[in-house]
Coordinates of C-alpha atoms in Angstrom, one line a residue:
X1 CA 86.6 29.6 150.0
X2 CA 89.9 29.8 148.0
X3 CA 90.2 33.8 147.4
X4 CA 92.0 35.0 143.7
X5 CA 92.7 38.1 142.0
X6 CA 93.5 38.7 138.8
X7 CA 96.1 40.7 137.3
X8 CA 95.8 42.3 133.8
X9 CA 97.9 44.8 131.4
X10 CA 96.9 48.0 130.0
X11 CA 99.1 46.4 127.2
X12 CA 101.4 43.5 126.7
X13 CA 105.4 43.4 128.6
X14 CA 103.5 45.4 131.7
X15 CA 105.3 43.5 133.7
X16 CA 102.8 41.5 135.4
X17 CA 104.9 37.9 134.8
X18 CA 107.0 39.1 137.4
X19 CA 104.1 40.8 140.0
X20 CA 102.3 37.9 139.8
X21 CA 105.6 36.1 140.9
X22 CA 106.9 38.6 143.6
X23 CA 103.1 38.5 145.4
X24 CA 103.2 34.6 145.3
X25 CA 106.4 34.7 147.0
X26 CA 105.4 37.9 149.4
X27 CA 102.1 35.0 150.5
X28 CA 104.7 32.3 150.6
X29 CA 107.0 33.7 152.9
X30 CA 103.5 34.7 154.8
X31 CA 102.6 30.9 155.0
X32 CA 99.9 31.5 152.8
X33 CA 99.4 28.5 150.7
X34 CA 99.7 30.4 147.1
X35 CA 99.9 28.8 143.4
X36 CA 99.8 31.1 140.2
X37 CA 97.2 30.2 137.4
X38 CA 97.1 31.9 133.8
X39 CA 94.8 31.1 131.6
X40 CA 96.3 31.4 128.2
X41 CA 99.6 32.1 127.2
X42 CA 101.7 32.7 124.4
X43 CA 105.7 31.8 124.0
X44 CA 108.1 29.3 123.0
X45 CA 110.0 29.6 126.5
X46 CA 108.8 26.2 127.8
X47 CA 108.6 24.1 130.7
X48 CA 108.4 20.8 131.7
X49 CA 105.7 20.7 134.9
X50 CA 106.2 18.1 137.4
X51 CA 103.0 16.8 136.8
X52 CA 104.2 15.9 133.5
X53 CA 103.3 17.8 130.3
X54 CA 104.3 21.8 129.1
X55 CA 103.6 25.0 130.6
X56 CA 105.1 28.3 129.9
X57 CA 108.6 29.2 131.9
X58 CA 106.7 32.0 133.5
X59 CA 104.3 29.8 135.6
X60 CA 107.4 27.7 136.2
X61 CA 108.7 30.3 137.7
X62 CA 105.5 31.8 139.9
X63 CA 105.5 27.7 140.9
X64 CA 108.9 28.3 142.2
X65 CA 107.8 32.3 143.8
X66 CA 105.4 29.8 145.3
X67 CA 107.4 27.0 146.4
X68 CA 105.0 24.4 144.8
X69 CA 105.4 22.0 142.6
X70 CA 104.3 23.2 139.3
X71 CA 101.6 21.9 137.6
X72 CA 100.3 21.9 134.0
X73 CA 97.4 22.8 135.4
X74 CA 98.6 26.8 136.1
X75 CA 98.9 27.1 132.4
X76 CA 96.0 25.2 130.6
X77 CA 95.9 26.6 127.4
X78 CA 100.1 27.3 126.0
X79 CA 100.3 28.9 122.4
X80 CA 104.0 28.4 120.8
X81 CA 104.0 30.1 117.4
X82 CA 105.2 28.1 114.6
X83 CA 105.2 31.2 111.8
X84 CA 103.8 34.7 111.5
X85 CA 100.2 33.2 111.7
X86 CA 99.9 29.8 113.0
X87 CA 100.8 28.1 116.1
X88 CA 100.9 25.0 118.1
X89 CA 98.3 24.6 121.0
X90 CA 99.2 22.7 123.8
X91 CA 96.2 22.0 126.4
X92 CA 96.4 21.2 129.6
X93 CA 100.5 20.2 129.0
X94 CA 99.6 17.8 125.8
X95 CA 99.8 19.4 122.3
X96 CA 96.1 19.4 121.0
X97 CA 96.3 21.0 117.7
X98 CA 97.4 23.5 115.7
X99 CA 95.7 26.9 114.2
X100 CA 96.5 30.0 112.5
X101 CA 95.0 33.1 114.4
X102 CA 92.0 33.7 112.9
X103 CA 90.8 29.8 112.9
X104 CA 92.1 30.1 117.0
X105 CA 89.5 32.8 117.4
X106 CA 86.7 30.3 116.3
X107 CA 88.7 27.7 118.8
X108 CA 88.7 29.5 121.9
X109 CA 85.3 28.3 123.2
X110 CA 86.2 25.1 122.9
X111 CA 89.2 25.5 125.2
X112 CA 87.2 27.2 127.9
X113 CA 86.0 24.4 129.9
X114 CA 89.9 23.1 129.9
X115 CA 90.6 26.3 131.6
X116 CA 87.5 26.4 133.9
X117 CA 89.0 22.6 135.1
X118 CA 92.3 23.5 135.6
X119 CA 91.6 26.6 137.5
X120 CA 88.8 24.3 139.8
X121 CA 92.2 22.3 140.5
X122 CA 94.5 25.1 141.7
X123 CA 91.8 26.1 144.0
X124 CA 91.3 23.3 145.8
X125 CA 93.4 22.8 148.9
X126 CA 94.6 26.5 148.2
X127 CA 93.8 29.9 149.9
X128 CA 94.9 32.4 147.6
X129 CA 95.2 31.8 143.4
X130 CA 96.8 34.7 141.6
X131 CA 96.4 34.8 137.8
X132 CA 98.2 36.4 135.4
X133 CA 96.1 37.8 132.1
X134 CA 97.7 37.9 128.4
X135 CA 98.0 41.0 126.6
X136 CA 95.2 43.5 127.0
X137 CA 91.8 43.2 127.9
X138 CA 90.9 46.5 125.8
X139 CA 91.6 44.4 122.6
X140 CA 88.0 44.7 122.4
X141 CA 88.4 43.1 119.1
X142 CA 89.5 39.9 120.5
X143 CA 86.3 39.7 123.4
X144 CA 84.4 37.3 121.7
X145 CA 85.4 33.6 123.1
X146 CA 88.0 35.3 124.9
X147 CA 89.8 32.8 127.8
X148 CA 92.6 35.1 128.5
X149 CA 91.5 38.4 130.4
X150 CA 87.9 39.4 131.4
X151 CA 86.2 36.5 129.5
X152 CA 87.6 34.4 131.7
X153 CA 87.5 36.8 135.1
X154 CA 83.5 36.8 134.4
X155 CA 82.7 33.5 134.1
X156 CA 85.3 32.4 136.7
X157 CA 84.5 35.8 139.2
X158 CA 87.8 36.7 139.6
X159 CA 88.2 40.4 140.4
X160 CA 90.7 42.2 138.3
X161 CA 93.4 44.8 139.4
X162 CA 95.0 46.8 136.0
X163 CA 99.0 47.0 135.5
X164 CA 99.9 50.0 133.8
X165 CA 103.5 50.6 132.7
X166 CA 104.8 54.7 133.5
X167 CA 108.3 53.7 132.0
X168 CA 106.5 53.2 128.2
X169 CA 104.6 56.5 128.7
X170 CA 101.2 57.6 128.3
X171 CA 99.8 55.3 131.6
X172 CA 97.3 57.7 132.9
X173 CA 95.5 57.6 129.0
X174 CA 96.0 53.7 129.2
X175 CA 94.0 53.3 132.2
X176 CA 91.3 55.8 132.0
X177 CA 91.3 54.6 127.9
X178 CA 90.7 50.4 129.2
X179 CA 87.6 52.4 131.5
X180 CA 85.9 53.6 128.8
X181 CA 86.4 51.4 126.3
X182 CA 85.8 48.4 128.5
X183 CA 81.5 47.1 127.8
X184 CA 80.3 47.8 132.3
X185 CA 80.2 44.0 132.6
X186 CA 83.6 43.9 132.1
X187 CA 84.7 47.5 133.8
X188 CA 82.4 46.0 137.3
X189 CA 85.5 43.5 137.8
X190 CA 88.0 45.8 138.5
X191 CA 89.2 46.6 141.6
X192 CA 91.6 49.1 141.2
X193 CA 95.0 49.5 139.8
X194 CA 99.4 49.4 139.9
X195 CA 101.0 51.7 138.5
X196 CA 104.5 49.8 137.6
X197 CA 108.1 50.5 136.9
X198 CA 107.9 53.9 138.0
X199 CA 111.4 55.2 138.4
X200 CA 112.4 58.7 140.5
X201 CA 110.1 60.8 143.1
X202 CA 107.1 59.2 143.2
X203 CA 104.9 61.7 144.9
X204 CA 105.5 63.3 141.3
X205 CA 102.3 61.1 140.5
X206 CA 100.3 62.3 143.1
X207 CA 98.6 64.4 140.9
X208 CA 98.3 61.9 138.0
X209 CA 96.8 59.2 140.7
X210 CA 94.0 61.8 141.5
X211 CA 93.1 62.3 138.1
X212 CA 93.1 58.7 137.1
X213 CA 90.5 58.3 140.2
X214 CA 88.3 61.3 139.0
X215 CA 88.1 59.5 135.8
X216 CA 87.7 55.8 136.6
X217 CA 86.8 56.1 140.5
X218 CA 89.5 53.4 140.6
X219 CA 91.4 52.5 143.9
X220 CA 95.7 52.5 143.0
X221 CA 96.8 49.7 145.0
X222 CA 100.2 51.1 144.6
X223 CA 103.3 52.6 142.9
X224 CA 106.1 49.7 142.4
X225 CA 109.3 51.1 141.9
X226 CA 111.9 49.8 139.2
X227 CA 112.7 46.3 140.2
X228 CA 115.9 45.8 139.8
X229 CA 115.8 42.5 140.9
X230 CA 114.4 41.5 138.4
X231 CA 116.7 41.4 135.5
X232 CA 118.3 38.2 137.7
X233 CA 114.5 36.1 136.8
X234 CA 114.5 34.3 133.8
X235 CA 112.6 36.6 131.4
X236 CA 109.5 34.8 129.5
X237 CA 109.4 37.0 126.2
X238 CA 111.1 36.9 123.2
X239 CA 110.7 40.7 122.6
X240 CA 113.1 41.1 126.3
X241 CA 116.2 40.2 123.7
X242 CA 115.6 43.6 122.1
X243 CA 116.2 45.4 125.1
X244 CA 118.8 43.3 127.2
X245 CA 121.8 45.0 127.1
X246 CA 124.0 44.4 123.9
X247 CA 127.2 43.1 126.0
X248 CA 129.2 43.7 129.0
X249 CA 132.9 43.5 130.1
X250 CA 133.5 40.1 130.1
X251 CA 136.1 38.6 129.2
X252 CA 134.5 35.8 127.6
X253 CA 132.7 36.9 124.6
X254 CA 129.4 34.5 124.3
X255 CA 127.4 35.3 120.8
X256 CA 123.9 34.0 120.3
X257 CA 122.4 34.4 116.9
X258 CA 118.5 35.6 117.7
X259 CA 116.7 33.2 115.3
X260 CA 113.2 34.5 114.9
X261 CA 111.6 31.4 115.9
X262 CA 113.9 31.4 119.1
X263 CA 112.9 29.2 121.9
X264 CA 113.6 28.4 125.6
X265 CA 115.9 31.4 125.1
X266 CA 116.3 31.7 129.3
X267 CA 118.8 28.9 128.5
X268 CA 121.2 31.3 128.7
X269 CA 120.4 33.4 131.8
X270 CA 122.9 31.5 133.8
X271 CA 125.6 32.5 130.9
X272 CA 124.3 36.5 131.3
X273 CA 124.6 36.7 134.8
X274 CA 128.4 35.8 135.0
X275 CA 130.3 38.6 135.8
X276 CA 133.3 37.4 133.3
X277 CA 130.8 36.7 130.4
X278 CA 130.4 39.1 127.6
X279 CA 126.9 37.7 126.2
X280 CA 125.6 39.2 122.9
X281 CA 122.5 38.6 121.5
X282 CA 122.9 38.8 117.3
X283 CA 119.9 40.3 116.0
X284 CA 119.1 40.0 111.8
X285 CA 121.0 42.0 110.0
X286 CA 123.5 42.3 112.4
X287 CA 127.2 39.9 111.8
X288 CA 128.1 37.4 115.0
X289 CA 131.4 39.4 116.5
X290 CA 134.6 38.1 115.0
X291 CA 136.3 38.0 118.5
X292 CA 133.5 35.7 119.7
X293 CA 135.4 32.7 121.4
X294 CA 131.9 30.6 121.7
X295 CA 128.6 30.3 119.6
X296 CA 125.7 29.2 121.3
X297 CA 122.5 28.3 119.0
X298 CA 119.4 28.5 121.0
X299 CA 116.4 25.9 120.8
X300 CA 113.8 27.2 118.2
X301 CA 110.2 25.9 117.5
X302 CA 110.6 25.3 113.8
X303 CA 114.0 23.9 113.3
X304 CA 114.0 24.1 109.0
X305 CA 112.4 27.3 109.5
X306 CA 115.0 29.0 111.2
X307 CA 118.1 27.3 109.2
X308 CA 116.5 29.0 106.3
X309 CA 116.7 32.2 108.4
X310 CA 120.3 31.6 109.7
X311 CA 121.5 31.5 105.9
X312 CA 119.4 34.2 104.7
X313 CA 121.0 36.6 107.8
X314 CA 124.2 35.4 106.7
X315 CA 125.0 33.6 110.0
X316 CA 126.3 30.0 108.3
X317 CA 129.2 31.6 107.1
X318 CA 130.3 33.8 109.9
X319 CA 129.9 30.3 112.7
X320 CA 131.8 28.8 109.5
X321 CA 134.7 31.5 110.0
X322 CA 134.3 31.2 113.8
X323 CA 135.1 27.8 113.3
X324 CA 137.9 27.5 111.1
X325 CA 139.6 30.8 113.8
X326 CA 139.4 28.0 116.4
X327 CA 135.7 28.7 117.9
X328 CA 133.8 26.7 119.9
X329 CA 130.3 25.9 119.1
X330 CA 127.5 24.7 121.0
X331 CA 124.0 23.9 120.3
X332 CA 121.1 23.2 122.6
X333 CA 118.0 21.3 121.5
X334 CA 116.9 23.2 117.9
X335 CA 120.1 24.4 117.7
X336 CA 122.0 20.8 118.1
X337 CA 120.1 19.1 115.2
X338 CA 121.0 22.5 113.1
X339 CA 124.4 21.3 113.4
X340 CA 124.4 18.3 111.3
X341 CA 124.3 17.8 107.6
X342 CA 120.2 17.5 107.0
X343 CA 117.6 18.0 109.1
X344 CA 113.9 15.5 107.6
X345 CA 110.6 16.4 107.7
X346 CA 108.8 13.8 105.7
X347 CA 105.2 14.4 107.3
X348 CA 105.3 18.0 106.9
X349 CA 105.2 18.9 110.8
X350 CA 107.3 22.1 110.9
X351 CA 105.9 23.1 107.2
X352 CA 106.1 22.9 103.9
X353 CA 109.9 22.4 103.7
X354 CA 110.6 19.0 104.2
X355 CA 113.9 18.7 104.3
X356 CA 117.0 21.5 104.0
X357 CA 120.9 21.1 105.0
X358 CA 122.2 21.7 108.1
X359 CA 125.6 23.3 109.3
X360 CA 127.3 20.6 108.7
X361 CA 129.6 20.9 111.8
X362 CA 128.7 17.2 113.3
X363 CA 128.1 14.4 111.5
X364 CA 124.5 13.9 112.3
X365 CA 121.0 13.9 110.4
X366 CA 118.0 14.5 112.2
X367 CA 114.3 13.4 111.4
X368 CA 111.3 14.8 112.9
X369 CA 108.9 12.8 114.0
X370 CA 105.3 13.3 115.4
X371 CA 105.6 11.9 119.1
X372 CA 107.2 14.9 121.0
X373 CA 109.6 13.9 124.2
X374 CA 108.9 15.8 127.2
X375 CA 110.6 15.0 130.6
X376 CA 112.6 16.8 133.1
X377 CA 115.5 14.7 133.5
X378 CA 118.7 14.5 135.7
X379 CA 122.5 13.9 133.5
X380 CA 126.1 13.9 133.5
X381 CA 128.6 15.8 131.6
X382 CA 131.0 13.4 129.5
X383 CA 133.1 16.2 128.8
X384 CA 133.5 17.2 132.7
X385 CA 131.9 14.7 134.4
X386 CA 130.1 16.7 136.6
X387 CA 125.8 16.6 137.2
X388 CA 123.3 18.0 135.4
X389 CA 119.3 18.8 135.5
X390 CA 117.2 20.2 133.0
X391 CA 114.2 18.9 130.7
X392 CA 113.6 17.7 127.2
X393 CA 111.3 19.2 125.4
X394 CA 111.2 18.1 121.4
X395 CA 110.3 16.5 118.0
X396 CA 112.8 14.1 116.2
X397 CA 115.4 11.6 116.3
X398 CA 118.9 12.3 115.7
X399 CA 121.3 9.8 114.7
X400 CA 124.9 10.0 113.1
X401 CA 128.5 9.0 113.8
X402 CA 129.2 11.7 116.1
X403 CA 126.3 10.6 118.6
X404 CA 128.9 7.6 119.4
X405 CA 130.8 10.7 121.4
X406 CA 127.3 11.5 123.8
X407 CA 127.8 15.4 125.4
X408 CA 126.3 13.3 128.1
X409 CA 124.4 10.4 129.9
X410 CA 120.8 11.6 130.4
X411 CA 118.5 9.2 132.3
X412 CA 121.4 6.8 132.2
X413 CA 120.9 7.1 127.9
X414 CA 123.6 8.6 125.6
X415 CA 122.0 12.0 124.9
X416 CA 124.0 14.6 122.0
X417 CA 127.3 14.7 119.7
X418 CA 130.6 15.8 120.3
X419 CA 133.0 16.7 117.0
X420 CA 136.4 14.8 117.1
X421 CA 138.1 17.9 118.0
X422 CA 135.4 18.2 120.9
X423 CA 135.2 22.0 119.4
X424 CA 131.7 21.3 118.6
X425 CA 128.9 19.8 120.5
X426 CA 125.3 19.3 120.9
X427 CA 122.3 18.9 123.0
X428 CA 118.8 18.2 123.7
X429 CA 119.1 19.1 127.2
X430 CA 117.4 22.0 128.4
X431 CA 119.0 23.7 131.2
X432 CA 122.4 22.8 130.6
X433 CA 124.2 26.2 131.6
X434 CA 121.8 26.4 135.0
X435 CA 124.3 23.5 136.4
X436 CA 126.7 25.5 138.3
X437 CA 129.9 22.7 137.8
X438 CA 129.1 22.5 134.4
X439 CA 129.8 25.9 133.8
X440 CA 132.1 26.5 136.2
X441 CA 134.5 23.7 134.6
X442 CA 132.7 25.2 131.0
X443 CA 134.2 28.4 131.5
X444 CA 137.5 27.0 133.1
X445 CA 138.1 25.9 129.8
X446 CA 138.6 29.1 127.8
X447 CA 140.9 30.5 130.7
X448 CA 138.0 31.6 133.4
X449 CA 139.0 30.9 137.1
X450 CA 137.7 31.3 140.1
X451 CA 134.1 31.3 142.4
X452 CA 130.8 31.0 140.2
X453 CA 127.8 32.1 141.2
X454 CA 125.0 29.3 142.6
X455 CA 122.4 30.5 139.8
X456 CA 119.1 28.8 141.2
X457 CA 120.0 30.2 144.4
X458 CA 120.4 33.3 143.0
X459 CA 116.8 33.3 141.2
X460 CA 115.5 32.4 144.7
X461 CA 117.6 35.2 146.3
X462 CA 115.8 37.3 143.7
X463 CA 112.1 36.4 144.0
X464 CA 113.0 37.4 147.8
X465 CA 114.6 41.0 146.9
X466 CA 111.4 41.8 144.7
X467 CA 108.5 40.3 146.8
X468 CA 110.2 42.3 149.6
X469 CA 110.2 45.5 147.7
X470 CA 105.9 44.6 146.6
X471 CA 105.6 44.6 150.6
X472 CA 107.0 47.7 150.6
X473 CA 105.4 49.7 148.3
X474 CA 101.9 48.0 148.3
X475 CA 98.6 49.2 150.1
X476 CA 99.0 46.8 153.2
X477 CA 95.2 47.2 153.3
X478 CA 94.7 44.9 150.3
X479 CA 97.6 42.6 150.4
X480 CA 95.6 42.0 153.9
X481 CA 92.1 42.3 152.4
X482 CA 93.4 39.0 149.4
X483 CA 93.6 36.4 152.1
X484 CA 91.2 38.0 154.7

């Protein structure tokens, strides 16, 4: 029988995306046949799976920890908020509706035997399913229906083994607080606990491990250290922007407005990770840096939603002064059909703005449209003529004079816009700074020579480094005890 275990937060940003993907590469490199699963999860940092369809870029990422192909199937049930309140539900890779939180709370239920399916399928053929929870399962409030944490671990019997997080503070009251609070059919699944991110001395927490046993009788499965491998994975959460470092050295400064409904944001890992790039993340209220010699505007899951936010921060006229100083722009996906003049929304999808200007740095219009397009896809660069891979994943159709200059031949189809000046250019092509040519010939342009870095080998490098580090730290007992 395929064995699992289930990891869950004392809170949300634990760091369990990136356990879950350091023990499926630990099995991996074991031989153990390994796929992640998660149940529910919420963020607008999507993928397309190779089964067709969305998942988040977290189980992307465990699918690669895993070296399978991913599947939409590790990631039934995909929440990308739209607003403050309401979101778009994707099931089983296929969007299925849309609901504001409360009316999602009624939903649930319906969604659980999608989830019970899905995580039938990653079992079979498998020996060892690691799943990833979603926020808390404490949120007592949030029990009822619940498909995320231990409403799902009970009716699937899936044991559970607690992440608490020493760097946030206050661990030992978060994991004796989920014991008590939790109702005993949900406190009988756990099997113990990580302690995680714990940086210094760590027999300084002998004392604290002994008192979270005498109140819980729970087992600590071990202390992981500060992984500082980490920061080279693609990071799944919009709330990582407000702690990545504001800037480096490099000598190419790189400024990305953070629109609030930012999406597919790990776009720009590749970017980050260059030694010679100086990437800063804009947040509101904050002006994009005058010395900035590039602009890059991020996807984003309500296009009209977040012009209106880009004005209202201030942002059109600072990329309008970037541009007339001689700045380079770039948009990817959300960001491209910001570019143009208008951006339609006849049927209402994004909202209740149907229509609102654009930039007006290419000569495009965009209108949304209700069939979304979803495919990884393999391009070239018309600029550099050099490969590309990445995925599509979005509403509309954007037309214009400047599409008769593609950014590049996706599919063997003319994807994007290029200004006259070739100063400004856009794309629906996810992905686009992962290519290591591209950027290599990219940052060639603004003066930058020399060796750049393979980036997907350097994620795989990565997953390596930290699943190495799990083996170290973790009680060998039960890393032996999952696949015994």
């Amino acid at each position: 029988m395929t064995r699992a275990i289930m990891l869950q937060g004392t809170g949300s940003d634990v760091g369990k995306t990136v356990l879950v993907a350091g023990l499926c590469r630990l099995f991996a490199n074991r031989g153990v046949r390994v796929r992640p699963f998660k149940p529910q999860n919420m963020s607008n940092n999507a993928a397309v799976a190779e089964d067709g369809g969305e998942i988040g870029r977290a189980q992307w990422l465990q699918s690669l920890a895993s070296r399978v192909p991913s599947s939409v199937h590790m990631n039934p049930v995909l929440l990308k908020p739209q607003s403050e309140t309401g979101s778009q539900i994707i099931v089983q890779g296929k969007v299925w509706g849309q609901a504001k939180g409360r009316d999602y709370q009624a939903l649930k239920p319906q969604l659980l035997g999608a989830v019970l399916e899905s995580f039938a399928t990653m079992r079979a053929g498998t020996d060892l399913v690691i799943v990833e929870g979603a926020g808390s399962p404490a949120e007592i409030n949030l029990r009822r229906g619940d498909i995320a944490n231990m409403g799902f671990a009970t009716r699937a019997n899936v044991p559970v083994v607690l992440v608490g997080d020493i760097d946030r503070g206050g661990v030992i009251a978060s994991l004796v607080g989920t014991y008590h609070i939790l109702p005993e059919e949900d406190r009988r699944m756990i099997r113990g606990y990580l302690i995680n991110k714990f940086r210094g001395d760590v027999s300084l927490f002998a004392e604290g491990i002994e008192a979270i046993g005498s109140f819980t009788g729970w087992h600590c499965h071990g202390v992981v250290p500060w992984l500082k491998a980490a920061v080279r994975l693609p990071a799944e959460d919009s709330v990582v922007l407000e702690r990545l470092a504001r800037g480096s050295s490099g000598a190419l400064k790189v400024a990305v407005p953070v629109l609030s409904r930012i999406a597919n944001f790990d776009d720009l890992d590749p970017l980050r990770a260059e030694p010679d790039v100086d990437l800063v993340f804009v947040r509101a209220g904050e002006r994009l840096p005058a010395d900035a010699a590039l602009v890059v505007l991020p996807g984003s899951k309500s296009t009209i939603g977040d012009l209106l936010d880009l004005r209202e921060q201030g942002w059109d006229r600072d990329i309008a002064a970037h541009v007339r100083r001689g700045g380079r722009v770039i948009g990817i996906c959300g960001g491209y059909q910001m570019l143009g003049h208008m951006v339609h929304d006849p049927l209402g999808i994004e909202g209740s703005v149907t229509e609102t200007p654009g930039l007006g740095l290419l000569d495009i219009e965009t209108e949304m449209a209700p069939e979304k397009t979803l495919r990884n896809s393999t391009a070239v660069s018309k600029e550099y003529d050099v490969p590309l891979s990445g995925y599509e994943i979005h509403l509309g159709v954007t037309r214009g004079r400047d599409c008769e200059r593609p950014s590049a031949m996706i599919d063997g189809r003319p994807d994007g816009a290029v200004s006259p000046d070739g100063r400004i250019m856009g794309t629906y092509l996810h992905g686009l700074f992962s290519s290591d040519s591209y950027r290599a010939k990219l940052l060639a342009s603004f003066g930058l020579s020399g060796e750049r870095m393979n980036y997907r080998a350097n994620v795989d490098a990565a997953l390596d480094e930290v699943a190495a580090e799990l083996e170290s730290v973790l009680d060998p007992a039960w890393l032996d005890g999952l696949v015994a």
